[in-house]
Short mmCIF file of C-alpha atoms in Angstrom, two decimals:
data_model
loop_
_atom_site.label_atom_id
_atom_site.label_comp_id
_atom_site.label_asym_id
_atom_site.label_seq_id
_atom_site.Cartn_x
_atom_site.Cartn_y
_atom_site.Cartn_z
CA MET C 1 -221.66 -2.08 -25.51
CA ILE C 2 -222.11 -0.48 -22.09
CA LYS C 3 -222.67 3.25 -22.17
CA GLU C 4 -222.00 5.57 -19.27
CA ASP C 5 -224.98 7.41 -17.81
CA LYS C 6 -225.19 11.04 -18.86
CA GLN C 7 -224.91 13.58 -16.07
CA PRO C 8 -228.19 15.55 -15.68
CA SER C 9 -227.95 19.21 -16.70
CA LEU C 10 -227.69 21.83 -13.97
CA TYR C 11 -231.18 23.02 -14.86
CA GLU C 12 -232.54 19.47 -14.28
CA GLN C 13 -230.54 19.09 -11.06
CA ILE C 14 -232.13 22.22 -9.60
CA LYS C 15 -235.64 21.07 -10.53
CA THR C 16 -234.98 17.61 -9.05
CA TYR C 17 -233.62 19.15 -5.86
CA ILE C 18 -236.73 21.28 -5.30
CA LEU C 19 -239.11 18.42 -6.16
CA SER C 20 -237.24 16.03 -3.84
CA GLU C 21 -237.35 18.45 -0.93
CA ILE C 22 -241.13 18.81 -1.39
CA ALA C 23 -241.67 15.05 -1.87
CA GLN C 24 -239.78 14.31 1.37
CA GLN C 25 -241.85 17.02 3.13
CA HIS C 26 -238.79 19.03 4.08
CA TRP C 27 -240.78 21.88 2.51
CA LYS C 28 -244.51 21.74 3.14
CA PRO C 29 -247.44 23.56 1.44
CA HIS C 30 -247.09 27.36 1.65
CA ASP C 31 -243.48 27.11 2.95
CA ARG C 32 -241.19 29.67 1.39
CA ILE C 33 -238.41 28.05 -0.68
CA PRO C 34 -234.88 29.48 -1.23
CA SER C 35 -234.70 32.55 -3.44
CA GLU C 36 -233.26 32.56 -6.94
CA HIS C 37 -230.20 34.32 -5.54
CA GLU C 38 -229.73 31.62 -2.86
CA LEU C 39 -230.13 28.78 -5.39
CA THR C 40 -227.70 30.50 -7.77
CA ARG C 41 -225.09 30.55 -5.02
CA GLN C 42 -225.87 27.00 -3.81
CA PHE C 43 -225.50 25.37 -7.25
CA SER C 44 -222.86 27.78 -8.62
CA VAL C 45 -224.92 28.46 -11.75
CA SER C 46 -226.18 31.50 -13.59
CA ARG C 47 -229.36 33.33 -12.52
CA ILE C 48 -230.90 32.47 -15.91
CA THR C 49 -230.56 28.70 -15.21
CA VAL C 50 -232.29 29.01 -11.83
CA LYS C 51 -235.01 31.29 -13.27
CA LYS C 52 -235.80 28.74 -16.00
CA ALA C 53 -236.10 25.87 -13.49
CA MET C 54 -238.35 27.96 -11.20
CA SER C 55 -240.53 29.10 -14.13
CA ASP C 56 -241.13 25.48 -15.18
CA LEU C 57 -242.17 24.53 -11.64
CA VAL C 58 -244.55 27.52 -11.47
CA GLU C 59 -246.05 26.55 -14.82
CA ASN C 60 -246.54 22.98 -13.57
CA GLY C 61 -248.27 24.22 -10.43
CA VAL C 62 -245.61 22.90 -8.04
CA ILE C 63 -244.74 26.33 -6.62
CA TYR C 64 -246.37 29.77 -6.70
CA ARG C 65 -244.95 33.27 -6.46
CA LEU C 66 -245.99 36.31 -4.43
CA GLN C 67 -244.78 39.59 -5.87
CA GLY C 68 -242.01 41.05 -3.72
CA LYS C 69 -242.14 38.18 -1.23
CA GLY C 70 -240.70 35.09 -2.95
CA SER C 71 -241.71 31.60 -4.08
CA TYR C 72 -243.77 29.12 -2.06
CA VAL C 73 -244.79 25.43 -2.18
CA SER C 74 -248.22 24.90 -3.75
CA PRO C 75 -250.71 22.66 -1.90
CA VAL C 76 -250.68 19.98 -4.60
CA ASP C 77 -251.29 16.22 -4.51
CA LYS C 78 -248.19 14.12 -3.64
CA SER C 79 -248.67 11.95 -6.72
CA MET C 80 -248.20 15.05 -8.86
CA ILE C 81 -244.79 15.64 -7.28
CA ALA C 82 -243.80 11.98 -7.73
CA ASP C 83 -244.79 12.12 -11.41
CA ALA C 84 -242.70 15.25 -11.91
CA LEU C 85 -239.55 13.65 -10.47
CA PRO C 86 -237.23 12.07 -13.09
CA ALA C 87 -237.20 8.30 -13.24
CA PRO C 88 -234.21 6.83 -11.40
CA SER C 89 -231.40 5.48 -13.57
CA PRO C 90 -231.41 1.70 -13.86
CA ALA C 91 -229.01 0.12 -11.37
CA LYS C 92 -225.71 -1.01 -12.82
CA ARG C 93 -224.74 -4.65 -12.51
CA PRO C 94 -222.04 -5.25 -9.89
CA ILE C 95 -218.39 -5.96 -10.60
CA ALA C 96 -216.63 -8.78 -8.72
CA LEU C 97 -213.18 -8.50 -7.14
CA LEU C 98 -211.49 -11.79 -6.17
CA LEU C 99 -208.59 -11.60 -3.69
CA PRO C 100 -206.71 -14.59 -2.22
CA PHE C 101 -206.82 -12.98 1.25
CA ILE C 102 -207.18 -9.54 2.82
CA ASN C 103 -205.00 -9.80 5.92
CA ASN C 104 -202.36 -7.24 5.00
CA GLN C 105 -201.92 -3.62 3.99
CA PHE C 106 -201.09 -4.52 0.38
CA ASN C 107 -204.41 -6.21 -0.35
CA ALA C 108 -206.41 -3.66 1.63
CA LEU C 109 -204.95 -0.87 -0.53
CA LEU C 110 -205.66 -2.87 -3.70
CA LEU C 111 -209.29 -3.19 -2.61
CA ASN C 112 -209.47 0.51 -1.78
CA GLY C 113 -208.05 1.46 -5.19
CA VAL C 114 -210.51 -0.73 -7.10
CA GLU C 115 -213.51 0.42 -5.06
CA SER C 116 -212.73 4.14 -5.41
CA VAL C 117 -212.75 3.99 -9.24
CA LEU C 118 -215.80 1.72 -9.54
CA SER C 119 -217.78 3.76 -7.00
CA GLU C 120 -217.12 6.96 -8.95
CA ALA C 121 -218.35 5.21 -12.10
CA GLY C 122 -221.52 4.07 -10.30
CA TYR C 123 -220.75 0.35 -10.14
CA PRO C 124 -221.33 -1.66 -6.95
CA LEU C 125 -218.48 -3.95 -5.93
CA LEU C 126 -218.75 -7.59 -4.83
CA PHE C 127 -215.65 -8.60 -2.84
CA CYS C 128 -214.85 -12.33 -2.80
CA ASN C 129 -212.15 -13.94 -0.63
CA THR C 130 -210.80 -17.06 -2.37
CA GLY C 131 -208.77 -18.19 0.65
CA ASN C 132 -205.69 -18.67 -1.57
CA SER C 133 -207.35 -21.86 -2.87
CA GLN C 134 -207.55 -22.53 -6.61
CA GLU C 135 -210.54 -24.84 -6.10
CA LYS C 136 -212.44 -22.11 -4.24
CA GLU C 137 -211.34 -19.51 -6.79
CA GLU C 138 -212.83 -21.54 -9.66
CA ARG C 139 -216.03 -22.05 -7.67
CA VAL C 140 -216.32 -18.31 -6.95
CA ILE C 141 -215.75 -17.44 -10.63
CA ARG C 142 -218.60 -19.77 -11.68
CA ASN C 143 -220.82 -18.28 -8.99
CA MET C 144 -220.09 -14.72 -10.15
CA VAL C 145 -220.92 -15.64 -13.74
CA ASP C 146 -224.22 -17.13 -12.54
CA ARG C 147 -224.94 -13.87 -10.71
CA ASP C 148 -224.49 -12.01 -14.00
CA VAL C 149 -221.78 -9.61 -12.81
CA ALA C 150 -220.71 -6.97 -15.33
CA GLY C 151 -217.04 -7.89 -15.08
CA MET C 152 -214.33 -9.34 -12.83
CA ILE C 153 -210.95 -8.34 -11.43
CA ILE C 154 -209.02 -11.40 -10.26
CA TYR C 155 -205.88 -11.56 -8.11
CA PRO C 156 -204.85 -15.20 -8.75
CA VAL C 157 -203.97 -17.49 -5.86
CA GLU C 158 -200.32 -18.26 -5.16
CA GLY C 159 -198.76 -21.10 -7.14
CA GLU C 160 -201.41 -20.90 -9.85
CA SER C 161 -200.06 -21.32 -13.38
CA TYR C 162 -203.35 -22.30 -15.04
CA ASN C 163 -207.04 -21.83 -14.29
CA ARG C 164 -209.67 -23.32 -16.58
CA GLU C 165 -212.37 -20.88 -15.45
CA ILE C 166 -210.17 -17.87 -16.25
CA LEU C 167 -209.38 -19.47 -19.61
CA HIS C 168 -213.13 -19.92 -20.31
CA LEU C 169 -213.79 -16.26 -19.41
CA THR C 170 -211.00 -15.17 -21.76
CA LEU C 171 -212.22 -17.33 -24.64
CA ASP C 172 -215.77 -16.01 -24.12
CA SER C 173 -214.49 -12.38 -24.22
CA PHE C 174 -215.90 -11.78 -20.74
CA PRO C 175 -214.78 -8.41 -19.26
CA LEU C 176 -211.83 -9.53 -17.12
CA VAL C 177 -208.64 -8.05 -15.68
CA VAL C 178 -206.03 -10.11 -13.83
CA MET C 179 -204.22 -8.15 -11.13
CA ASP C 180 -200.80 -8.35 -9.44
CA ARG C 181 -199.94 -11.69 -11.09
CA TYR C 182 -200.58 -13.07 -14.54
CA LEU C 183 -201.03 -16.61 -15.85
CA ARG C 184 -198.44 -17.54 -18.46
CA GLY C 185 -200.06 -19.02 -21.55
CA ILE C 186 -203.46 -17.36 -21.00
CA ASP C 187 -203.74 -14.11 -22.97
CA THR C 188 -205.58 -11.89 -20.50
CA ASN C 189 -205.65 -8.19 -19.74
CA PHE C 190 -203.55 -7.64 -16.62
CA VAL C 191 -202.08 -4.97 -14.37
CA CYS C 192 -199.13 -5.73 -12.11
CA SER C 193 -195.92 -4.28 -10.74
CA ASP C 194 -192.71 -4.68 -12.72
CA ASN C 195 -191.37 -7.39 -10.41
CA VAL C 196 -188.26 -8.04 -12.51
CA LYS C 197 -187.23 -4.39 -12.36
CA GLY C 198 -188.06 -4.05 -8.66
CA ALA C 199 -186.01 -7.09 -7.66
CA GLN C 200 -183.12 -6.10 -9.92
CA GLU C 201 -182.96 -2.60 -8.43
CA ALA C 202 -182.99 -4.06 -4.91
CA VAL C 203 -180.08 -6.41 -5.61
CA ASP C 204 -178.24 -3.72 -7.60
CA TYR C 205 -178.41 -1.55 -4.48
CA LEU C 206 -177.00 -4.32 -2.28
CA ILE C 207 -174.16 -4.85 -4.76
CA SER C 208 -173.47 -1.09 -4.80
CA LEU C 209 -172.92 -1.33 -1.03
CA GLY C 210 -170.28 -4.04 -1.60
CA HIS C 211 -172.32 -7.22 -1.11
CA ARG C 212 -171.51 -10.31 -3.18
CA ASN C 213 -172.99 -13.15 -1.11
CA ILE C 214 -176.69 -12.31 -1.45
CA GLY C 215 -179.46 -14.75 -0.51
CA PHE C 216 -182.95 -15.15 -1.97
CA VAL C 217 -185.85 -16.25 0.27
CA SER C 218 -189.31 -17.10 -1.06
CA THR C 219 -192.14 -19.57 -1.27
CA THR C 220 -192.06 -22.16 -4.07
CA VAL C 221 -191.09 -20.19 -7.17
CA THR C 222 -192.71 -22.19 -9.98
CA GLY C 223 -196.28 -21.28 -10.86
CA THR C 224 -196.49 -17.76 -9.44
CA SER C 225 -195.47 -15.17 -12.02
CA SER C 226 -194.65 -12.44 -9.48
CA ILE C 227 -192.21 -14.73 -7.61
CA GLU C 228 -190.73 -16.09 -10.85
CA ASP C 229 -190.13 -12.51 -12.00
CA ARG C 230 -188.54 -11.50 -8.68
CA LEU C 231 -186.14 -14.45 -8.92
CA LEU C 232 -185.37 -13.44 -12.51
CA GLY C 233 -184.60 -9.87 -11.39
CA TYR C 234 -182.33 -11.20 -8.62
CA GLU C 235 -180.43 -13.40 -11.09
CA LYS C 236 -180.20 -10.65 -13.75
CA SER C 237 -178.56 -8.31 -11.27
CA LEU C 238 -175.99 -10.92 -10.23
CA ALA C 239 -175.28 -11.82 -13.87
CA GLU C 240 -174.85 -8.21 -14.98
CA HIS C 241 -172.35 -7.67 -12.17
CA GLN C 242 -170.56 -10.93 -13.06
CA ILE C 243 -171.34 -12.51 -9.70
CA PRO C 244 -171.79 -16.32 -9.91
CA ILE C 245 -175.25 -17.60 -8.96
CA ASP C 246 -174.88 -19.83 -5.90
CA HIS C 247 -177.93 -22.04 -5.34
CA ARG C 248 -176.90 -22.60 -1.72
CA TYR C 249 -177.99 -19.03 -1.10
CA ARG C 250 -181.58 -19.78 -2.09
CA LEU C 251 -184.37 -20.76 0.31
CA VAL C 252 -187.30 -21.21 -2.06
CA HIS C 253 -189.79 -23.65 -0.56
CA LEU C 254 -191.26 -21.81 2.43
CA ASP C 255 -195.00 -22.13 3.05
CA ILE C 256 -196.68 -18.74 3.30
CA GLU C 257 -199.19 -19.96 5.90
CA VAL C 258 -197.06 -21.99 8.37
CA PRO C 259 -194.25 -21.04 10.79
CA LYS C 260 -190.85 -20.88 9.10
CA THR C 261 -188.51 -20.03 12.02
CA GLU C 262 -186.55 -23.29 12.03
CA GLU C 263 -186.07 -23.33 8.25
CA ILE C 264 -184.69 -19.78 8.29
CA ARG C 265 -182.47 -20.59 11.28
CA SER C 266 -181.09 -23.63 9.43
CA PHE C 267 -180.56 -21.56 6.26
CA LEU C 268 -178.56 -18.89 8.12
CA THR C 269 -176.56 -21.55 9.98
CA ARG C 270 -175.65 -23.35 6.72
CA ASN C 271 -174.54 -20.10 5.06
CA PRO C 272 -172.36 -18.12 7.49
CA GLY C 273 -170.84 -16.27 4.53
CA LEU C 274 -174.13 -14.55 3.60
CA THR C 275 -173.92 -10.79 3.95
CA ALA C 276 -177.35 -9.83 2.55
CA ILE C 277 -180.77 -11.33 1.81
CA PHE C 278 -183.51 -10.34 -0.61
CA ALA C 279 -186.90 -11.70 0.56
CA ILE C 280 -190.04 -11.72 -1.57
CA ASN C 281 -192.47 -10.32 1.03
CA PRO C 282 -192.64 -8.57 4.43
CA GLY C 283 -193.72 -11.76 6.26
CA PHE C 284 -190.48 -13.52 5.39
CA GLY C 285 -188.45 -10.35 5.89
CA LEU C 286 -189.73 -9.81 9.42
CA GLU C 287 -189.21 -13.50 10.25
CA ILE C 288 -185.59 -13.21 9.09
CA LEU C 289 -185.15 -10.15 11.35
CA LYS C 290 -186.56 -12.09 14.30
CA VAL C 291 -184.42 -15.20 13.73
CA ALA C 292 -181.28 -13.11 13.12
CA GLU C 293 -181.78 -11.33 16.43
CA GLU C 294 -182.20 -14.68 18.23
CA MET C 295 -178.94 -15.87 16.63
CA ASN C 296 -177.09 -12.67 17.60
CA ILE C 297 -176.76 -11.67 13.93
CA ARG C 298 -177.05 -7.90 13.80
CA VAL C 299 -179.07 -6.23 11.04
CA PRO C 300 -177.57 -4.39 9.17
CA GLN C 301 -174.08 -4.62 10.71
CA ASP C 302 -173.70 -8.38 10.05
CA LEU C 303 -176.53 -9.00 7.59
CA SER C 304 -178.34 -6.56 5.28
CA LEU C 305 -181.98 -7.21 4.41
CA ILE C 306 -184.32 -5.98 1.66
CA PHE C 307 -187.78 -7.32 0.96
CA PHE C 308 -190.62 -6.71 -1.48
CA ASP C 309 -193.60 -4.64 -0.24
CA ASP C 310 -193.83 -2.20 2.63
CA PHE C 311 -196.02 -2.81 5.66
CA GLU C 312 -198.10 -0.73 8.03
CA LEU C 313 -196.09 1.25 10.61
CA SER C 314 -192.79 0.12 9.08
CA GLU C 315 -191.31 3.52 9.90
CA PHE C 316 -191.76 2.69 13.61
CA HIS C 317 -190.23 -0.80 13.51
CA TYR C 318 -187.17 -1.30 15.70
CA VAL C 319 -185.18 -1.81 12.47
CA ARG C 320 -186.76 0.35 9.79
CA PRO C 321 -186.68 -1.93 6.73
CA THR C 322 -185.34 -1.14 3.30
CA CYS C 323 -187.99 -2.40 0.87
CA VAL C 324 -189.31 -2.38 -2.68
CA SER C 325 -192.62 -0.54 -2.46
CA GLN C 326 -195.42 -1.24 -4.91
CA GLU C 327 -198.03 1.44 -5.54
CA GLU C 328 -200.87 -0.79 -4.39
CA LEU C 329 -203.55 1.90 -4.45
CA LYS C 330 -202.61 2.91 -8.00
CA LEU C 331 -202.43 -0.75 -9.05
CA GLY C 332 -206.02 -1.27 -7.90
CA GLN C 333 -207.16 1.95 -9.57
CA GLU C 334 -205.50 1.05 -12.88
CA ALA C 335 -207.04 -2.44 -12.83
CA ALA C 336 -210.51 -0.92 -12.32
CA ARG C 337 -209.97 1.69 -15.06
CA LEU C 338 -208.79 -1.00 -17.47
CA LEU C 339 -211.87 -3.12 -16.74
CA LEU C 340 -214.22 -0.17 -17.35
CA SER C 341 -212.39 0.50 -20.62
CA ILE C 342 -212.85 -3.13 -21.70
CA MET C 343 -216.55 -2.97 -20.82
CA MET C 344 -216.89 0.12 -23.02
CA ASP C 345 -214.92 -1.43 -25.90
CA PRO C 346 -214.75 -5.26 -25.65
CA LYS C 347 -212.91 -5.56 -28.99
CA GLN C 348 -209.86 -3.55 -27.98
CA GLU C 349 -206.40 -5.15 -27.97
CA LYS C 350 -205.37 -7.05 -24.84
CA ARG C 351 -203.42 -4.74 -22.55
CA LYS C 352 -200.59 -5.68 -20.21
CA LEU C 353 -199.65 -2.90 -17.79
CA PHE C 354 -196.49 -3.03 -15.66
CA LEU C 355 -196.27 -0.34 -12.98
CA PRO C 356 -192.75 0.61 -11.77
CA PRO C 357 -192.11 -0.05 -8.05
CA ALA C 358 -189.81 2.13 -5.94
CA LEU C 359 -186.86 1.24 -3.71
CA ILE C 360 -187.19 2.78 -0.23
CA VAL C 361 -183.84 2.83 1.58
CA ARG C 362 -184.04 2.72 5.38
CA ASP C 363 -181.97 1.13 8.16
CA SER C 364 -181.81 -2.59 7.35
CA THR C 365 -179.05 -2.24 4.73
CA ALA C 366 -175.38 -1.27 5.05
CA PRO C 367 -172.00 -2.25 3.58
CA PRO C 368 -170.93 -5.80 4.51
CA PRO C 369 -168.56 -6.31 7.46
CA PRO C 370 -164.90 -6.19 6.34
CA GLN C 371 -164.25 -9.86 7.11
CA LYS C 372 -167.06 -10.92 4.71
CA GLN C 373 -166.49 -8.60 1.76
CA SER C 374 -164.95 -11.24 -0.54
CA ARG C 375 -166.13 -14.68 -1.59
#
């Protein structure tokens, strides 16, 4: 079991501070050091604590006192100062964070959230970019195990429904947290947004505005839990409002890494009755905005648009987008806290944390035009 380092007492911190200043020759032999009153104020401690630390250093011959004048550095051998300094705490083994890419605000905030918690706990972080490749992801996992990392946080690549290396880590009770997505059939600890709820709230809002012909735009659905859950939320909303699910209104095979302009143009051309679209990410959402403008389809007057995730400077976009915002920073922080908890108590029950996203209503949504309000 990994134990957290104990924080040195204030008395020890004051002694270490004085010894370090002398060892680094910031204070040289016969230099006057700060008074007890000054040290009391600097460390926000009682006078008794400072007096005890100073008395120990006088007794050890590190400093000497002159009545009525103050305390001074003794002309002692440097080795004596080095011996008096506390031994440094052993370095903690690093923790690895695997991300499929880091080219957007979402992943940058995830990284920031993870790093802030691990840094406070004294753990160095190894960031690994898997390039959204399952083969590279498996190779990186093996490499991190060989490097004897203390634990891993893994954001699985898109389309991944199974990973043998993650399964091996789970079976070996290795400290592991899966983030943002989870792998169905592998019982891991994970932290992710409630994608079903977020998508359902987005479509509920469109329906509340009067929309009935609502499209769904995504990459291939099967194999990526977050996309599967967003489709489920979309369908649940339609079903609960007794709106038939029309598969013509789905565009679900887009490649996240290649241009998609013509496919979106064709989709909008085939479905002139669409009044709203729910897209699974900002990349697709912004592409829909661009294509709609080229086709003289006005957003939101002719077509409302909501997508999952906010993006940097969205408030300054020419059409401020309505979106489902995930708390990326908190998601990263919770994943790191969960991993530290597992490292402290490896036998605890597997935990599955779903964080609620929030619908942010801006300018890309409005009631449907009168001529399109019925099927």
